[in-house]
CSV table of C-alpha atoms in Angstrom, one decimal:
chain,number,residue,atom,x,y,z
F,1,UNK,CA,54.8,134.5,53.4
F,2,UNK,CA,57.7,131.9,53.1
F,3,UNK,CA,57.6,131.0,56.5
F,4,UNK,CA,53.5,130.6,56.0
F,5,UNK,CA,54.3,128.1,53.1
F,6,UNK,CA,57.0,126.5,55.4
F,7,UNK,CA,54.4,125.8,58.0
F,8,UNK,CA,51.6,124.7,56.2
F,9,UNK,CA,54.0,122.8,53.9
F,10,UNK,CA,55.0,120.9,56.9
F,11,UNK,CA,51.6,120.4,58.4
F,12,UNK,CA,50.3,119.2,54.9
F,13,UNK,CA,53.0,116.7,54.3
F,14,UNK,CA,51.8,114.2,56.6
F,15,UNK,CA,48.3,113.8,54.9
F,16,UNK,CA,49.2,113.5,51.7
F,17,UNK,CA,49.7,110.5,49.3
F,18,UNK,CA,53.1,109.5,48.2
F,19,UNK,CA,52.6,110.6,44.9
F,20,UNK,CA,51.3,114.3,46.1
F,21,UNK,CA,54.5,114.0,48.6
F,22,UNK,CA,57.1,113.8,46.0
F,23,UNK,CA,55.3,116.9,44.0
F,24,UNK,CA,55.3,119.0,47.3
F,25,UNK,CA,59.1,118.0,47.9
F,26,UNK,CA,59.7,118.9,44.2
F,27,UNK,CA,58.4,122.2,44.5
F,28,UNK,CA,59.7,123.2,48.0
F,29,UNK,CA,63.7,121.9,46.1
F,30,UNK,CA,62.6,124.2,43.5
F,31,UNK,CA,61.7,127.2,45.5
F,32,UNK,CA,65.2,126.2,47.4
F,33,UNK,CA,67.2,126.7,44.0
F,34,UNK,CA,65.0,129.8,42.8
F,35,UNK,CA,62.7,127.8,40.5
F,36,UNK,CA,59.7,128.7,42.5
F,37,UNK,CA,58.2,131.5,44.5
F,38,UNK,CA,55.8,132.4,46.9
F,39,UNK,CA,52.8,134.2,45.6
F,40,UNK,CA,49.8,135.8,47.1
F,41,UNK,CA,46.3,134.6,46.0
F,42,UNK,CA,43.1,136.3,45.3
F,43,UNK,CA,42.1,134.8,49.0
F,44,UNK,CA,44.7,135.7,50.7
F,45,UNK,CA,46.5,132.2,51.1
F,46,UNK,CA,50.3,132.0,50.2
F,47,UNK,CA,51.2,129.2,47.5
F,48,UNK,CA,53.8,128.0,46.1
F,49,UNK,CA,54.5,128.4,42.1
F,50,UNK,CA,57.0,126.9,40.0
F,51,UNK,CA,58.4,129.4,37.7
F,52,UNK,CA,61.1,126.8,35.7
F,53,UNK,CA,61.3,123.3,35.8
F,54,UNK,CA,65.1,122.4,37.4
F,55,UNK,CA,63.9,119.3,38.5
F,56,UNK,CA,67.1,117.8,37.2
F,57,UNK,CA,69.4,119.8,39.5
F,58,UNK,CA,67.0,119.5,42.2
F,59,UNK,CA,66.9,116.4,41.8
F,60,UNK,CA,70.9,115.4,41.8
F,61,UNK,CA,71.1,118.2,44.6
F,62,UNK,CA,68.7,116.3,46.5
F,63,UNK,CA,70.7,113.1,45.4
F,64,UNK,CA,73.7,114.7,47.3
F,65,UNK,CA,71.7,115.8,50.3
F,66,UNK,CA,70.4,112.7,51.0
F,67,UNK,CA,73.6,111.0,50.6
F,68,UNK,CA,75.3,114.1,52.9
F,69,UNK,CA,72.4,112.7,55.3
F,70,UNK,CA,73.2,109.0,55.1
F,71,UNK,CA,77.0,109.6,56.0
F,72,UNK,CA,76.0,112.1,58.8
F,73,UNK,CA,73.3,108.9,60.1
F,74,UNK,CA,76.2,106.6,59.5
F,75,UNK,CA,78.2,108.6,61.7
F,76,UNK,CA,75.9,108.4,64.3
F,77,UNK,CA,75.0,104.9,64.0
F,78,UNK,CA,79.1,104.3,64.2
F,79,UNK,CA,79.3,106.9,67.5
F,80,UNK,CA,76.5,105.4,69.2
F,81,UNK,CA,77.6,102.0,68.8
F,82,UNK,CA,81.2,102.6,69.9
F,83,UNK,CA,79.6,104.3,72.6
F,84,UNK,CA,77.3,100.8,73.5
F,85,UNK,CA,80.8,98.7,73.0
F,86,UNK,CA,82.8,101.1,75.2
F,87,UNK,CA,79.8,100.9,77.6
F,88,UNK,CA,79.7,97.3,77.6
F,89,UNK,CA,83.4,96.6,78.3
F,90,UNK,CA,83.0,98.9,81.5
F,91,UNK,CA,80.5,96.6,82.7
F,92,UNK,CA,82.4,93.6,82.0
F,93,UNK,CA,85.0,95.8,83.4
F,94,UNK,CA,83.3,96.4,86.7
F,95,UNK,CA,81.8,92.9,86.6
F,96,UNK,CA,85.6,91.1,86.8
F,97,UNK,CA,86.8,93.4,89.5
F,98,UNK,CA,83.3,92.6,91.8
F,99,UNK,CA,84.0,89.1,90.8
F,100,UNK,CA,87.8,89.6,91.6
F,101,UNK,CA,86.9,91.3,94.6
F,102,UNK,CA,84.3,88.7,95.5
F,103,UNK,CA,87.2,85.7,95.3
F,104,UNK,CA,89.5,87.6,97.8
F,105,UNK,CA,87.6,88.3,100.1
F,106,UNK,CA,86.5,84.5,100.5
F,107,UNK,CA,90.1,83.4,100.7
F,108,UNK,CA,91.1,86.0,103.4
F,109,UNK,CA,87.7,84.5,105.5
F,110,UNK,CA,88.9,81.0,104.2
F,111,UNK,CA,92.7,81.9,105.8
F,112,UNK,CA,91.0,83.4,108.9
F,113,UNK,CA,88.9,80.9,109.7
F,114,UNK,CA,92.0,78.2,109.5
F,115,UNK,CA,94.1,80.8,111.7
F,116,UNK,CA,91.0,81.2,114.2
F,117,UNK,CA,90.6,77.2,114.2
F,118,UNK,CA,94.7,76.7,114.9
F,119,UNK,CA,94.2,79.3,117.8
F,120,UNK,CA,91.1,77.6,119.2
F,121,UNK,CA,92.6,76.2,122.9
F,122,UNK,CA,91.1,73.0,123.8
F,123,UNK,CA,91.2,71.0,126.8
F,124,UNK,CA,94.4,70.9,128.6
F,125,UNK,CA,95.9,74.4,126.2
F,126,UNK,CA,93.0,76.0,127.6
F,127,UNK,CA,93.7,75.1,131.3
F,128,UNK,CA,97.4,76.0,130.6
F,129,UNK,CA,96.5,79.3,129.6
F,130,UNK,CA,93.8,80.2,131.9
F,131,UNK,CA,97.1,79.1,134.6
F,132,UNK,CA,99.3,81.1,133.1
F,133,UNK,CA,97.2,84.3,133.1
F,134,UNK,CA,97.0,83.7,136.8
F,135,UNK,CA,100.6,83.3,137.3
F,136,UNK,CA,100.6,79.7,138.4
F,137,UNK,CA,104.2,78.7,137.9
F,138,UNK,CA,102.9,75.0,137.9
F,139,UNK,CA,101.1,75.6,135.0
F,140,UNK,CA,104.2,77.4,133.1
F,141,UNK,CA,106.0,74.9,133.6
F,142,UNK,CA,103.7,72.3,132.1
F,143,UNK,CA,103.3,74.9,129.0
F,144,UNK,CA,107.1,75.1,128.6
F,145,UNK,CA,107.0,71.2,128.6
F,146,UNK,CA,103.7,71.3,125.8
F,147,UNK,CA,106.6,73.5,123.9
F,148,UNK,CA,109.5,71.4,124.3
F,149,UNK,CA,107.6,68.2,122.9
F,150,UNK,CA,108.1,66.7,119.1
F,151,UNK,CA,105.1,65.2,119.4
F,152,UNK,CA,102.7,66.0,116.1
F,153,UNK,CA,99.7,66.6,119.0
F,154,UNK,CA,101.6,68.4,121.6
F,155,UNK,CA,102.9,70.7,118.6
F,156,UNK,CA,99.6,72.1,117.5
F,157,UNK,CA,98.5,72.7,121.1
F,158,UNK,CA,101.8,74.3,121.7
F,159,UNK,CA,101.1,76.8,118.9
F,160,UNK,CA,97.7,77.8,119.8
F,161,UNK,CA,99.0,78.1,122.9
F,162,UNK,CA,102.1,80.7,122.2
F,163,UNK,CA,100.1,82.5,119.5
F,164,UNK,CA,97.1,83.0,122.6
F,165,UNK,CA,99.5,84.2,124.8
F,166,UNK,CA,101.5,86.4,122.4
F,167,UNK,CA,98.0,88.2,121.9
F,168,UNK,CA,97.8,89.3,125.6
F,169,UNK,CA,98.4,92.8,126.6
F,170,UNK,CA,101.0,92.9,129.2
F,171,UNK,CA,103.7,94.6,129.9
F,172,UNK,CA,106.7,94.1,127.7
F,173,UNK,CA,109.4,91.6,129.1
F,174,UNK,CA,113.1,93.0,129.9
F,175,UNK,CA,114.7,90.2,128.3
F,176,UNK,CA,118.7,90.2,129.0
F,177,UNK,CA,120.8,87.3,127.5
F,178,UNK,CA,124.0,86.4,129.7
F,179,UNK,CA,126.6,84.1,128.1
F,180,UNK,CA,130.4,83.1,128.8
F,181,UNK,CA,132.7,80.2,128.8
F,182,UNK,CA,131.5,76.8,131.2
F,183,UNK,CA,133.2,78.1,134.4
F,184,UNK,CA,132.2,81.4,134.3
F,185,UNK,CA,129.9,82.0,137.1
F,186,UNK,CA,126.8,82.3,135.2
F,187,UNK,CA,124.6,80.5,137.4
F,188,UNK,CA,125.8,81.7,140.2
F,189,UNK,CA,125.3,85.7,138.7
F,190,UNK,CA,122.2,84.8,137.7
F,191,UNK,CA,120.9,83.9,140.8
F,192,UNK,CA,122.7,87.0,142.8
F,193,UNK,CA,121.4,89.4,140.5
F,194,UNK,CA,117.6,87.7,140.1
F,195,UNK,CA,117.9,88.0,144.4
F,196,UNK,CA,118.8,91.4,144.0
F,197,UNK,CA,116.2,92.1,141.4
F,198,UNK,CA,113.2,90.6,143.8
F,199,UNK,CA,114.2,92.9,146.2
F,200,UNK,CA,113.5,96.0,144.2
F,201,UNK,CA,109.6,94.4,143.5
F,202,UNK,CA,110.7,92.2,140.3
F,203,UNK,CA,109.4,89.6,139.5
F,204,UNK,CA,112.2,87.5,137.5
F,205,UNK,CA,111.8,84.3,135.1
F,206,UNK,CA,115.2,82.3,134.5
F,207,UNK,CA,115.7,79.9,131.1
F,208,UNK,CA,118.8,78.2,131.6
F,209,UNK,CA,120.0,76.4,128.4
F,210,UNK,CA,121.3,73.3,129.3
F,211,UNK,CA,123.6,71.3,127.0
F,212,UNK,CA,122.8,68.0,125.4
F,213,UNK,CA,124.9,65.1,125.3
F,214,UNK,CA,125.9,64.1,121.7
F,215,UNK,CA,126.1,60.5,122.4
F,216,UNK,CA,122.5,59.7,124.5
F,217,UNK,CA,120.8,63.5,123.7
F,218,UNK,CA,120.3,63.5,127.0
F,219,UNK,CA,120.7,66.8,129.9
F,220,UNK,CA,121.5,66.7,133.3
F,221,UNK,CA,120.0,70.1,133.8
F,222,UNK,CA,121.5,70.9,137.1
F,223,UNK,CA,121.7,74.7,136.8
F,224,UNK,CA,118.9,74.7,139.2
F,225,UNK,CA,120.7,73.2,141.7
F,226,UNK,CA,123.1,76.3,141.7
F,227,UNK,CA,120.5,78.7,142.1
F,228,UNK,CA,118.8,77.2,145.5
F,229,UNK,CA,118.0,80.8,146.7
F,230,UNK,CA,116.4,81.8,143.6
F,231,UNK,CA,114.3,78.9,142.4
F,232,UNK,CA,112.6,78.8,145.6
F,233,UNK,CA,112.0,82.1,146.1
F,234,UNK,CA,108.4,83.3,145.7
F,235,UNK,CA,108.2,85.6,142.3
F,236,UNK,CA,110.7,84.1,140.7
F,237,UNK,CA,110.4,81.1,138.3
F,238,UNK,CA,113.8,79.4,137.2
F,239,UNK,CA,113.6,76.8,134.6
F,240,UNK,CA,116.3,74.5,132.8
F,241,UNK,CA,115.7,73.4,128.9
F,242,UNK,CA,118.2,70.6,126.8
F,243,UNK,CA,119.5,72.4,124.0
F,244,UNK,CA,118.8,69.1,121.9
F,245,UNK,CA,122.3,70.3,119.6
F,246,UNK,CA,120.9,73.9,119.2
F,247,UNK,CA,123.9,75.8,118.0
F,248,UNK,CA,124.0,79.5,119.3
F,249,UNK,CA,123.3,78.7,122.7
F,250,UNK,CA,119.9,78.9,123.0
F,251,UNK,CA,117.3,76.5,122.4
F,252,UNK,CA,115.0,76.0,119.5
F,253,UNK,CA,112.0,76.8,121.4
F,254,UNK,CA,113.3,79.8,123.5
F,255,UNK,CA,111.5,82.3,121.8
F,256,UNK,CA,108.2,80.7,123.1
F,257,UNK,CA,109.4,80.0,126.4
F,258,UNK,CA,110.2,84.0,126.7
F,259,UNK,CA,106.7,84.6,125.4
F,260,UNK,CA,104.8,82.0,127.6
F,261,UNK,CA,106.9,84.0,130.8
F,262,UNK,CA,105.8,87.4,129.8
F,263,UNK,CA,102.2,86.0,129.6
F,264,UNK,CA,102.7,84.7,133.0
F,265,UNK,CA,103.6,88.3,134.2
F,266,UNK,CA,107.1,88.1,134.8
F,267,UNK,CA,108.6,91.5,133.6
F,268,UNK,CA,112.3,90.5,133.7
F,269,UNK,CA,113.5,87.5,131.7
F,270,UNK,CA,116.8,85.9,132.3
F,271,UNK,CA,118.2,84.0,129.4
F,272,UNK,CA,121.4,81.7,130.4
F,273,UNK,CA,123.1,79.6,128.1
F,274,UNK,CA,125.2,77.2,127.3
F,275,UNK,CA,128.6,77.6,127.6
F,276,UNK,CA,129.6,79.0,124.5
F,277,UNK,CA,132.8,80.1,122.6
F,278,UNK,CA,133.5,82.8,120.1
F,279,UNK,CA,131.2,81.8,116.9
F,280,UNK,CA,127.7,81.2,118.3
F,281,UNK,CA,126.2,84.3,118.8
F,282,UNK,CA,122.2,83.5,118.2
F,283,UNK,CA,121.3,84.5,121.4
F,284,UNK,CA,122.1,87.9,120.9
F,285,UNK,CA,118.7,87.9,118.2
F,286,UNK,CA,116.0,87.3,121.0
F,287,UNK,CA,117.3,89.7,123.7
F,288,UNK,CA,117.1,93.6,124.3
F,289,UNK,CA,120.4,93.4,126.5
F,290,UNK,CA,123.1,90.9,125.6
F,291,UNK,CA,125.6,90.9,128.9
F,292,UNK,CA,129.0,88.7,127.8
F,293,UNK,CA,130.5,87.2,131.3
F,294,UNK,CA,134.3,86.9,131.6
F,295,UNK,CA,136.4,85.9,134.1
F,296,UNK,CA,139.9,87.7,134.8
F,297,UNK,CA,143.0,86.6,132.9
F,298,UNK,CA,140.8,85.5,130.2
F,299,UNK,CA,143.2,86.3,127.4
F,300,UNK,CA,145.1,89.4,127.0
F,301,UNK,CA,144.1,92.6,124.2
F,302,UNK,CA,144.8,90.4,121.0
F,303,UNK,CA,141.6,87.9,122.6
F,304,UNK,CA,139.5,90.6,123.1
F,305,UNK,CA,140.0,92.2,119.4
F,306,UNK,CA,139.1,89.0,117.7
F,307,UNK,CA,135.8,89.3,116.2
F,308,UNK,CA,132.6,87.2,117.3
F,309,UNK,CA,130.6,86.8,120.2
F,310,UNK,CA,132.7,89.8,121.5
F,311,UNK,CA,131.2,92.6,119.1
F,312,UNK,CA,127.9,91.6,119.9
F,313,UNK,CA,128.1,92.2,123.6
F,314,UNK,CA,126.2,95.1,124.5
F,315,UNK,CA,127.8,94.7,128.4
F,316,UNK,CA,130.9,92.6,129.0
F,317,UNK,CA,131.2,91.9,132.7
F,318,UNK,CA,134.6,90.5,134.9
F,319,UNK,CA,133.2,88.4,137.3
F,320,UNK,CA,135.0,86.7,140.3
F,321,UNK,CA,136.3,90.2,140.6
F,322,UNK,CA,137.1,89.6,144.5
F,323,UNK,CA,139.9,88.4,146.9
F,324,UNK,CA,143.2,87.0,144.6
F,325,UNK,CA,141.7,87.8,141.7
F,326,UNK,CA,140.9,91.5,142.2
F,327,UNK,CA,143.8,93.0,140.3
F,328,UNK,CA,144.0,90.7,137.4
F,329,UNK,CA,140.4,91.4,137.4
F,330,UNK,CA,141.4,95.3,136.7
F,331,UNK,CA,144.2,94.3,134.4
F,332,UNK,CA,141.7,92.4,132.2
F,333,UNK,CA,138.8,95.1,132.5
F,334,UNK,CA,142.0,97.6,130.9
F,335,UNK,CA,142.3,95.4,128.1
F,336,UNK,CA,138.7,94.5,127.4
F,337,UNK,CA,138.2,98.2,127.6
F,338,UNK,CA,140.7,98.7,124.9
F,339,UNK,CA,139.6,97.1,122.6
F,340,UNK,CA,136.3,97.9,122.8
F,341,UNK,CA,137.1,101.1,121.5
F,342,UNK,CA,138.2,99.0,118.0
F,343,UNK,CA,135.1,97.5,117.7
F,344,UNK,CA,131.5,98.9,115.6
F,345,UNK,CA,129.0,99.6,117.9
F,346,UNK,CA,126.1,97.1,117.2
F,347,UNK,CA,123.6,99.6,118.2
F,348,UNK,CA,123.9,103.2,117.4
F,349,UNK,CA,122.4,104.4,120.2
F,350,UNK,CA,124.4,102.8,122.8
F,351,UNK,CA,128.4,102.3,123.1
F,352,UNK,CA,129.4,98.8,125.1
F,353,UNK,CA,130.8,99.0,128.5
F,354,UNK,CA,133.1,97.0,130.6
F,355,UNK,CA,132.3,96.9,134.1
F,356,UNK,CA,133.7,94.3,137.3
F,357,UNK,CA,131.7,92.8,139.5
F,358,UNK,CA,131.7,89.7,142.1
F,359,UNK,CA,128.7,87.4,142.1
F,360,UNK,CA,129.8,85.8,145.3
F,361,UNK,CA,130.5,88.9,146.9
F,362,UNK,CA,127.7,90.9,145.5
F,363,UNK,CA,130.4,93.7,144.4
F,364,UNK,CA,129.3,96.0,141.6
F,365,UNK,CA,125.8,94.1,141.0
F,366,UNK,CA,123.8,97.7,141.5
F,367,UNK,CA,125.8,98.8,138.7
F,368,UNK,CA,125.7,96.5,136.6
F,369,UNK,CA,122.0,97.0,136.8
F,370,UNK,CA,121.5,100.3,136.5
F,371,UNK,CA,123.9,99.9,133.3
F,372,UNK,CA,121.2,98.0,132.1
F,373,UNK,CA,118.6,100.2,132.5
């Protein structure tokens, strides 16, 4: 029967007036405090009769209920809003990092496109390189030049160029520094090991580092004229640079020169310098085999401790080790050998070695080879 009243109660309340809506809420607060109860009439129907009038306390209990509900819809109103604002800020959120994403994006196309439109070759950089993928030794030669120039123009050309070439897949370049004192025999080393490395099926490039004059910054660059077997030999390309007061013994644009050589598809690079003394030691940075030339009777064990371009050597040879000069070629050998032993390894993996050879003579130049290897 109370659930009957409930129901029709609740279908009932929305066709009645206000006035008979505040009676029926009256008497259902009632019934909920035990001032009414549900009786049975005559025809059966359930109704609702109020047995005490506690409309006071119903209403201040209804009062309090309603004000229970007005926190509780507070509440709500509070959570869904917070839950709008937190809403709204990951939007924004999400917005900014599309946005941020959005900005990159351009400025890495932006920085490509002004990398792609340095590397673009144009009219004689193109020709170059197309020459120097088909091994044209003319047309290395001009691109060595293109390097070598100040000229704002030949600059940019010169770096399109490099950074095409650099891009090629070839075969990495041997690159083996040589360096000594002026008299040494470096030219003349060069050009008996480069002869004996075109024999085995090399094909050898030569950058000889000529030195400038300070007073008219000019080079006679006559190290070719040493080597008259090797410059003309076919696979072999043999060219002389200024070092424009370089210090280090190597010239500024060396680096690209060695690159422009591998491109061409020379697979052993040759790197002469100037004549140099115990401080300048850059050329020892752009080679994978660093080979310090000395000549017998160089010094005695004291010279060879001293620090510098000696504990960078990764192969000291004694050249002219032949007629006269034989045994104070071992004697200095002995003593280069000794103190070797005081020096720190530059490389981990490999201990430095002393070896004699002739250049003239071609004594010890297999060996010397196969070191390097």
């Amino acid at each position: 029967l109370q659930r009957d009243a409930q129901e029709q109660v609740k279908q009932t309340t929305r066709e009645l007036t206000a006035e008979e809506r505040r009676q029926r809420e009256k008497l259902i607060s009632a019934y909920e405090y035990r001032s009414a109860e549900i009786v049975e009439r005559a025809d059966g129907e359930a109704e609702l009769v109020v047995l005490r009038d506690d409309s006071n306390n119903a209403t201040d209990m209804g009062i309090e209920r309603n004000s229970n509900a007005q926190v509780v819809a507070e509440k709500e109103r509070l959570a869904r809003e917070s839950s709008r604002m937190a809403h709204q800020k990951k939007v924004e959120r999400e917005k900014e990092l599309l946005e941020a994403d959005r900005l990159r994006k351009e400025k890495e196309k932006r920085r490509t496109m002004k990398k792609e439109k340095r590397r673009i070759l144009t009219g004689k950089a193109q020709a170059l390189f197309e020459g120097i993928t088909r091994g044209d030794r003319m047309s290395l030669a001009r691109a060595i030049t293109l390097v070598e120039s100040s000229r704002a123009d030949h600059r940019k050309q010169a770096g399109a160029l490099v950074s095409a070439c650099s891009r090629l897949q070839r075969p990495k370049t041997l690159r083996i520094g040589l360096t000594g004192t002026p008299g040494v025999g470096k030219s003349t080393f060069i050009e008996s090991l480069g002869m004996l490395l075109l024999r085995k099926g090399h094909r050898v490039s030569v950058l000889a580092v000529d030195p400038s004059s300070a007073r008219s910054g000019g080079s006679i660059l006559g190290d070719k004229t040493r080597m008259q077997d090797l410059s003309v030999a076919e696979g072999a390309f043999v060219r002389p640079s200024p070092s424009r007061g370089s210090l280090g013994g190597v010239a500024r644009n060396t680096m690209d020169s060695i690159i422009l050589t591998e491109a061409a598809g020379f697979d052993v690079c040759l790197v002469e310098t100037v004549g140099v003394g115990q401080s300048e030691t850059m050329v020892a940075d752009v080679v994978d085999m660093f080979i310090l030339l000395l000549q017998p009777g160089s010094g005695d064990e004291l010279q060879g401790v001293k620090r510098g371009i000696m504990e960078l050597a990764d192969l000291v040879v004694i050249n002219k080790a032949d007629g006269a000069l034989e045994l104070p070629a071992k004697l200095t050998r002995s003593e280069i050998n000794n103190a070797l032993h005081l020096m720190i390894p530059r490389r981990t993996a490999w201990t430095p070695k002393c070896l004699r050879a002739s250049a003239v003579t071609g004594y010890n130049l297999e060996r010397v080879w196969d070191t390097v290897l």
